[in-house]
PDB file of C-alpha atoms in Angstrom:
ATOM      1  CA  UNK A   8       0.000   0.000   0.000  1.00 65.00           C
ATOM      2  CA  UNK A   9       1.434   3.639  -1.140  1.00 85.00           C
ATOM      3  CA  UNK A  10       1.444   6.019   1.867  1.00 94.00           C
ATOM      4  CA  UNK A  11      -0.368   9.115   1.538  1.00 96.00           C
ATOM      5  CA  UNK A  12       0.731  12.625   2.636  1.00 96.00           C
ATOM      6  CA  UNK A  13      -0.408  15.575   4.465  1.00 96.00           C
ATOM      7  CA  UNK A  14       1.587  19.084   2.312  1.00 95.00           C
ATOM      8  CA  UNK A  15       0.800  22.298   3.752  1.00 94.00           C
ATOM      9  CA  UNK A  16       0.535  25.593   2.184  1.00 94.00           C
ATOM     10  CA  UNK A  17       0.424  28.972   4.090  1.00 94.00           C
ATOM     11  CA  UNK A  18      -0.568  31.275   1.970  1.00 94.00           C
ATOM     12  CA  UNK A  19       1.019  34.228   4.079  1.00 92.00           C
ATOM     13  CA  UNK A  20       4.585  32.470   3.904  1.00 87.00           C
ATOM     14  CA  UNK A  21       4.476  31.845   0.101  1.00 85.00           C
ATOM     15  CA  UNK A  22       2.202  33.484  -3.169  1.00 89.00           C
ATOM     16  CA  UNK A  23       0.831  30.607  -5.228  1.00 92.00           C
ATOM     17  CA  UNK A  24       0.926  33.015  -8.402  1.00 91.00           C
ATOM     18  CA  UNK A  25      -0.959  30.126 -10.353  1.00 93.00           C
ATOM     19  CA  UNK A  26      -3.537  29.117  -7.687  1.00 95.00           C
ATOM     20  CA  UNK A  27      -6.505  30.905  -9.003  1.00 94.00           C
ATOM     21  CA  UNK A  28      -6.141  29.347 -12.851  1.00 95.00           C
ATOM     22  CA  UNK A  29      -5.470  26.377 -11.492  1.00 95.00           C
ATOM     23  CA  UNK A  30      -8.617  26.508  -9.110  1.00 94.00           C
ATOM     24  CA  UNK A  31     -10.583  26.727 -12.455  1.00 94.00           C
ATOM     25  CA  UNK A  32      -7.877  24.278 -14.471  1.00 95.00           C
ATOM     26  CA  UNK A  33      -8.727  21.368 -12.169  1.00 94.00           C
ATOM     27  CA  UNK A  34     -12.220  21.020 -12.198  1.00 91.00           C
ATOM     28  CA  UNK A  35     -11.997  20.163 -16.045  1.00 91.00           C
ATOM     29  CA  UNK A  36      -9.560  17.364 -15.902  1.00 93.00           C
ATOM     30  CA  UNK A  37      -6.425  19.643 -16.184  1.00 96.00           C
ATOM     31  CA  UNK A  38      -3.630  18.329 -13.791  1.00 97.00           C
ATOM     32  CA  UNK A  39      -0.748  20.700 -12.585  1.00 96.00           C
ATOM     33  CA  UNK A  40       2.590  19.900 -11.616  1.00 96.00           C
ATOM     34  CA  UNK A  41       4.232  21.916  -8.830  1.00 95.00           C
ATOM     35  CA  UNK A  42       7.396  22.018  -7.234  1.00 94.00           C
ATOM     36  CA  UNK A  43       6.981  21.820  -3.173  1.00 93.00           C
ATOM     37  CA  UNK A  44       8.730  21.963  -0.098  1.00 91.00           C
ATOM     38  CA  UNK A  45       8.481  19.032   1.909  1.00 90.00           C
ATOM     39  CA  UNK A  46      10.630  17.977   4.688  1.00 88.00           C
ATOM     40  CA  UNK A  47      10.460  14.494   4.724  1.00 90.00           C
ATOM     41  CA  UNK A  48      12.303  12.478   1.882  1.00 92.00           C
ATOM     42  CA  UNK A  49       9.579   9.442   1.945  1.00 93.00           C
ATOM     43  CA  UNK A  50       7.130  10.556  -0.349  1.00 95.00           C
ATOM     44  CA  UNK A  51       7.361   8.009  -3.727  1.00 96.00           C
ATOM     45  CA  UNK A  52       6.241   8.715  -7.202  1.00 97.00           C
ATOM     46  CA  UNK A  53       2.058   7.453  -7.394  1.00 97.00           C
ATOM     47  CA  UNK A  54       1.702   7.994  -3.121  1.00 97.00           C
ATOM     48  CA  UNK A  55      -1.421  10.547  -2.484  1.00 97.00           C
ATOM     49  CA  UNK A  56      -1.043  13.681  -0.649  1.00 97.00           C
ATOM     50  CA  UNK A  57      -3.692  16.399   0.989  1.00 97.00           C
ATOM     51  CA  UNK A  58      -3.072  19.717   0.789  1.00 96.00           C
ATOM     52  CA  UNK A  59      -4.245  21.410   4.097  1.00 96.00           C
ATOM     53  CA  UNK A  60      -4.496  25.554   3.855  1.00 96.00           C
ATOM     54  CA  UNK A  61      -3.264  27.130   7.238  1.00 95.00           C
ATOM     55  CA  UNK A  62      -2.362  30.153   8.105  1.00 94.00           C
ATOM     56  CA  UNK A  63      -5.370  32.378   8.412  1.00 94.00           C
ATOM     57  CA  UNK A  64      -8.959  31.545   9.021  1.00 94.00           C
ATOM     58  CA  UNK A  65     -10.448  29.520   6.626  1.00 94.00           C
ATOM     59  CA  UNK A  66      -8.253  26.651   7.081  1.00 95.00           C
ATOM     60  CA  UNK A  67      -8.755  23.232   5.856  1.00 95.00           C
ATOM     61  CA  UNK A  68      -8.054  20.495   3.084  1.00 95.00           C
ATOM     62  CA  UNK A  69      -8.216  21.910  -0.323  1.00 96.00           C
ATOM     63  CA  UNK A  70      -5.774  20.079  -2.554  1.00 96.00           C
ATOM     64  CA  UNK A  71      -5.842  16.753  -3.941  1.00 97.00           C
ATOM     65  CA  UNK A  72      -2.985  14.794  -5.904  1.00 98.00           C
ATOM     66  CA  UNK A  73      -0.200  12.205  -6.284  1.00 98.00           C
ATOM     67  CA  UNK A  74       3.870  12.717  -6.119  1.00 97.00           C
ATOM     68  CA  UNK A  75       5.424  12.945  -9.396  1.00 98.00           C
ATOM     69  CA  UNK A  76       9.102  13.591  -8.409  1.00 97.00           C
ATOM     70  CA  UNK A  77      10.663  11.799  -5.378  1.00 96.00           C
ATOM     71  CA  UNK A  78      12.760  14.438  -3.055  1.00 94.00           C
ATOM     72  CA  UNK A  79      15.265  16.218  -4.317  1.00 94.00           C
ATOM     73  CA  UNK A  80      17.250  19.506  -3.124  1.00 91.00           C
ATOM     74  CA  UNK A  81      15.886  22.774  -4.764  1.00 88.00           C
ATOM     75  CA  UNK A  82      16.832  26.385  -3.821  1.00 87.00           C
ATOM     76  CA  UNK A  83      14.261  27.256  -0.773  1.00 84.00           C
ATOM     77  CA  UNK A  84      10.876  28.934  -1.732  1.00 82.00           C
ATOM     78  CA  UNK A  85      12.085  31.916   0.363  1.00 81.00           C
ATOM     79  CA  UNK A  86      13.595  34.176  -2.412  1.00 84.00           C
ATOM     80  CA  UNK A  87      15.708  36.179   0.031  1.00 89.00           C
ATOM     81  CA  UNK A  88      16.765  32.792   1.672  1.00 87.00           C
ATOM     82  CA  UNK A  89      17.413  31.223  -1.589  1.00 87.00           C
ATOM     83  CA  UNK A  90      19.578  34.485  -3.004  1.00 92.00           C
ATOM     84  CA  UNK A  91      21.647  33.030   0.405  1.00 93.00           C
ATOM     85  CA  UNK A  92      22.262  29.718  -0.967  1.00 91.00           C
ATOM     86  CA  UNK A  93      19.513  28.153   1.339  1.00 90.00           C
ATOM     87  CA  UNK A  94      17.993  24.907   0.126  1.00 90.00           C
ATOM     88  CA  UNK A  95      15.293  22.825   1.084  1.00 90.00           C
ATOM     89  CA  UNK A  96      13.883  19.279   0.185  1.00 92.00           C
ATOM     90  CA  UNK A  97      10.894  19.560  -2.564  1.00 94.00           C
ATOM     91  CA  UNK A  98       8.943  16.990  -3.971  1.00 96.00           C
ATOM     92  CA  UNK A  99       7.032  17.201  -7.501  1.00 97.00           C
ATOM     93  CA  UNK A 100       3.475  16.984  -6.638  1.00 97.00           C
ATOM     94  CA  UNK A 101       0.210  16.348  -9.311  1.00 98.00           C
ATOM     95  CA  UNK A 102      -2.224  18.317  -8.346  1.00 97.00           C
ATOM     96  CA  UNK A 103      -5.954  17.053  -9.799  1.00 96.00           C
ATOM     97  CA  UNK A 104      -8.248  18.968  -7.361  1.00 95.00           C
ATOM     98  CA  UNK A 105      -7.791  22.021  -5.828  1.00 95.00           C
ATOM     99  CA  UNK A 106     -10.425  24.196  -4.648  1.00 93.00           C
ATOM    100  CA  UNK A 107     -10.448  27.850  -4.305  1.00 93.00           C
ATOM    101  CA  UNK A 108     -10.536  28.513  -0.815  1.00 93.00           C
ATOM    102  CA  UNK A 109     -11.577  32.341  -0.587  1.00 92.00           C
ATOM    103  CA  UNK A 110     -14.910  30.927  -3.612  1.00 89.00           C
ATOM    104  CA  UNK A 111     -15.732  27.439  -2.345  1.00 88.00           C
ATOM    105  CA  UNK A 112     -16.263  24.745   0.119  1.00 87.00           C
ATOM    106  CA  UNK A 113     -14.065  22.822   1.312  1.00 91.00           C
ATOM    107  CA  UNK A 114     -13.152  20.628   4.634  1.00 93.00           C
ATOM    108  CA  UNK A 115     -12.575  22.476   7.324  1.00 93.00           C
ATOM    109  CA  UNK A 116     -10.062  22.277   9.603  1.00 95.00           C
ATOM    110  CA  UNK A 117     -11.469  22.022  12.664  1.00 95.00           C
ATOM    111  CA  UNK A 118     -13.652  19.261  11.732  1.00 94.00           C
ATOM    112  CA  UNK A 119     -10.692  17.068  10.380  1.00 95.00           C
ATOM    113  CA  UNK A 120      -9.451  17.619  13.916  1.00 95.00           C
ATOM    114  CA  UNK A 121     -13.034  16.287  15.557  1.00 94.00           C
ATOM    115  CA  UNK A 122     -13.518  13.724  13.119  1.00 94.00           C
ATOM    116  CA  UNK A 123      -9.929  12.226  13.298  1.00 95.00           C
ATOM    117  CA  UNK A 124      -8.295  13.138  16.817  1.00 94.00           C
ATOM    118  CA  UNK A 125      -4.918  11.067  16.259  1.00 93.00           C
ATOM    119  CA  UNK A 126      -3.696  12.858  13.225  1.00 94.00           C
ATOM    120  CA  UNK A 127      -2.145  16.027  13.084  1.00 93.00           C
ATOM    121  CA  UNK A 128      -3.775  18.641  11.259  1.00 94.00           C
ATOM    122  CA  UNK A 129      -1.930  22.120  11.809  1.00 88.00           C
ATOM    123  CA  UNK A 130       1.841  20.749  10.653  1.00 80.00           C
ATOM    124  CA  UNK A 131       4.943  22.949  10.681  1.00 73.00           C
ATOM    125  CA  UNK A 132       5.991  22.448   7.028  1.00 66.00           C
ATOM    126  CA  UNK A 133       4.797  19.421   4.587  1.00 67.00           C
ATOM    127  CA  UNK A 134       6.056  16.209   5.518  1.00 70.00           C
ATOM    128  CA  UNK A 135       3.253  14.112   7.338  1.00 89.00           C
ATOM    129  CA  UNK A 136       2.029  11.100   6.901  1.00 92.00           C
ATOM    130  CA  UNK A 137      -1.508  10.611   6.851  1.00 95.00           C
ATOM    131  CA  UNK A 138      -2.268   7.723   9.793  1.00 94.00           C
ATOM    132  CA  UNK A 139      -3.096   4.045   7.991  1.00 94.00           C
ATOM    133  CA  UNK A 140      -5.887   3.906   9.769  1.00 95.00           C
ATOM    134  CA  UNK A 141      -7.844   7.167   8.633  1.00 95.00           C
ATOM    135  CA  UNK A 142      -6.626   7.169   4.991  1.00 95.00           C
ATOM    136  CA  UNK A 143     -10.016   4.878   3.977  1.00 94.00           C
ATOM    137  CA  UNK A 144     -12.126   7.259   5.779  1.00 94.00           C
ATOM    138  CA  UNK A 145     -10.428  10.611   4.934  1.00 94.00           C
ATOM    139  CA  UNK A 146     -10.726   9.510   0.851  1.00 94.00           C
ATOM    140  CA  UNK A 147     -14.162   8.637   0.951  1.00 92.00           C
ATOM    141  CA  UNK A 148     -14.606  12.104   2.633  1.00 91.00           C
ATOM    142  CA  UNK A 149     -12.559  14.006  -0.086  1.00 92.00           C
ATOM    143  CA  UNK A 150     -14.597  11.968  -2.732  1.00 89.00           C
ATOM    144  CA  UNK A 151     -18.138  12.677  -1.601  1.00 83.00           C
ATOM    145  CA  UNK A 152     -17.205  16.370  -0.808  1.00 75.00           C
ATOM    146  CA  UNK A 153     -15.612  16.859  -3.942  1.00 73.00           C
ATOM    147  CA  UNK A 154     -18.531  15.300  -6.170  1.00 69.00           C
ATOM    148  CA  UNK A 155     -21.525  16.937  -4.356  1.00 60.00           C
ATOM    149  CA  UNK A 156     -22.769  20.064  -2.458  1.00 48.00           C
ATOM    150  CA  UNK A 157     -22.698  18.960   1.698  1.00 40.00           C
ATOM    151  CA  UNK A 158     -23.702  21.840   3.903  1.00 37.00           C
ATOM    152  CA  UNK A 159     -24.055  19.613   7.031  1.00 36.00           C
ATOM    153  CA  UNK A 160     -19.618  18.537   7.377  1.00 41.00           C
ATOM    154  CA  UNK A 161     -19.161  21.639   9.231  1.00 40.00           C
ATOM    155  CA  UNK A 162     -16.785  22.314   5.969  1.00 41.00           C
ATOM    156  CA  UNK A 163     -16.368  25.817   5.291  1.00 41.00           C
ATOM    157  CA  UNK A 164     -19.690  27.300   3.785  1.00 40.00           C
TER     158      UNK A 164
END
């Protein structure tokens, strides 16, 4: 079984120039491959990640693909950092859903952290592993929210 990942984005901390367009892109078919910062150096080519929004209020999942580059050592996403000669670990991530925060619904933080207690939900920097056990239950989730209209998931309205 491939593991699957929890990325986080912080919107305050880096600008997602494309995010918008690729808001839109996703929801007919188009896939997007990013370059992103993650800590750990597990993540495989085909393993699923999340991507959780945090930062400022709303917070929640709102991303949705697979790895497409195992980790590898990039200049960090920091441009001052990077004109330093920081790096960091990235990964090449797929992204096939995305949903547009400040325009749409999407699972809400707080009740990921009601619904599944064990897991962490407000990481540091992208390099979790989502816990065996709620992977079943968090995909379902992402599937029904994603292909209908739920008011009642305390998800963002």
């Amino acid at each position: 079984m491939s593991s699957v990942w929890l990325l986080s984005w912080n919107p305050k901390n880096w600008k997602w120039d494309k995010y918008s367009e690729w808001c839109v892109g996703t929801k007919s078919g188009v896939r997007f491959i990013e370059s992103w910062t993650c800590h750990s150096k597990k993540p495989a080519i085909g393993d699923e990640f999340y991507l959780i929004k945090l930062g400022e209020k709303p917070r929640g999942l709102i991303g949705h693909g697979y790895i497409a580059r195992e980790s590898y050592s990039a200049p960090h996403y920091n441009n001052e950092r990077a004109q330093k000669g920081e790096k960091t670990n990235h990964i090449d991530t797929e992204f096939d859903r995305i949903f547009n925060y400040e325009l749409e619904k999407f699972i809400d933080q707080e009740y990921l952290k009601s619904a599944f207690p064990d897991q962490n939900w407000s990481p540091q920097g992208s390099r979790i592993q989502i816990r065996e056990k709620y992977v079943p239950l968090i995909k379902r989730l992402w599937d029904t929210f994603e292909k209908s209209d739920l008011t009642g998931l305390s998800a963002r309205q």
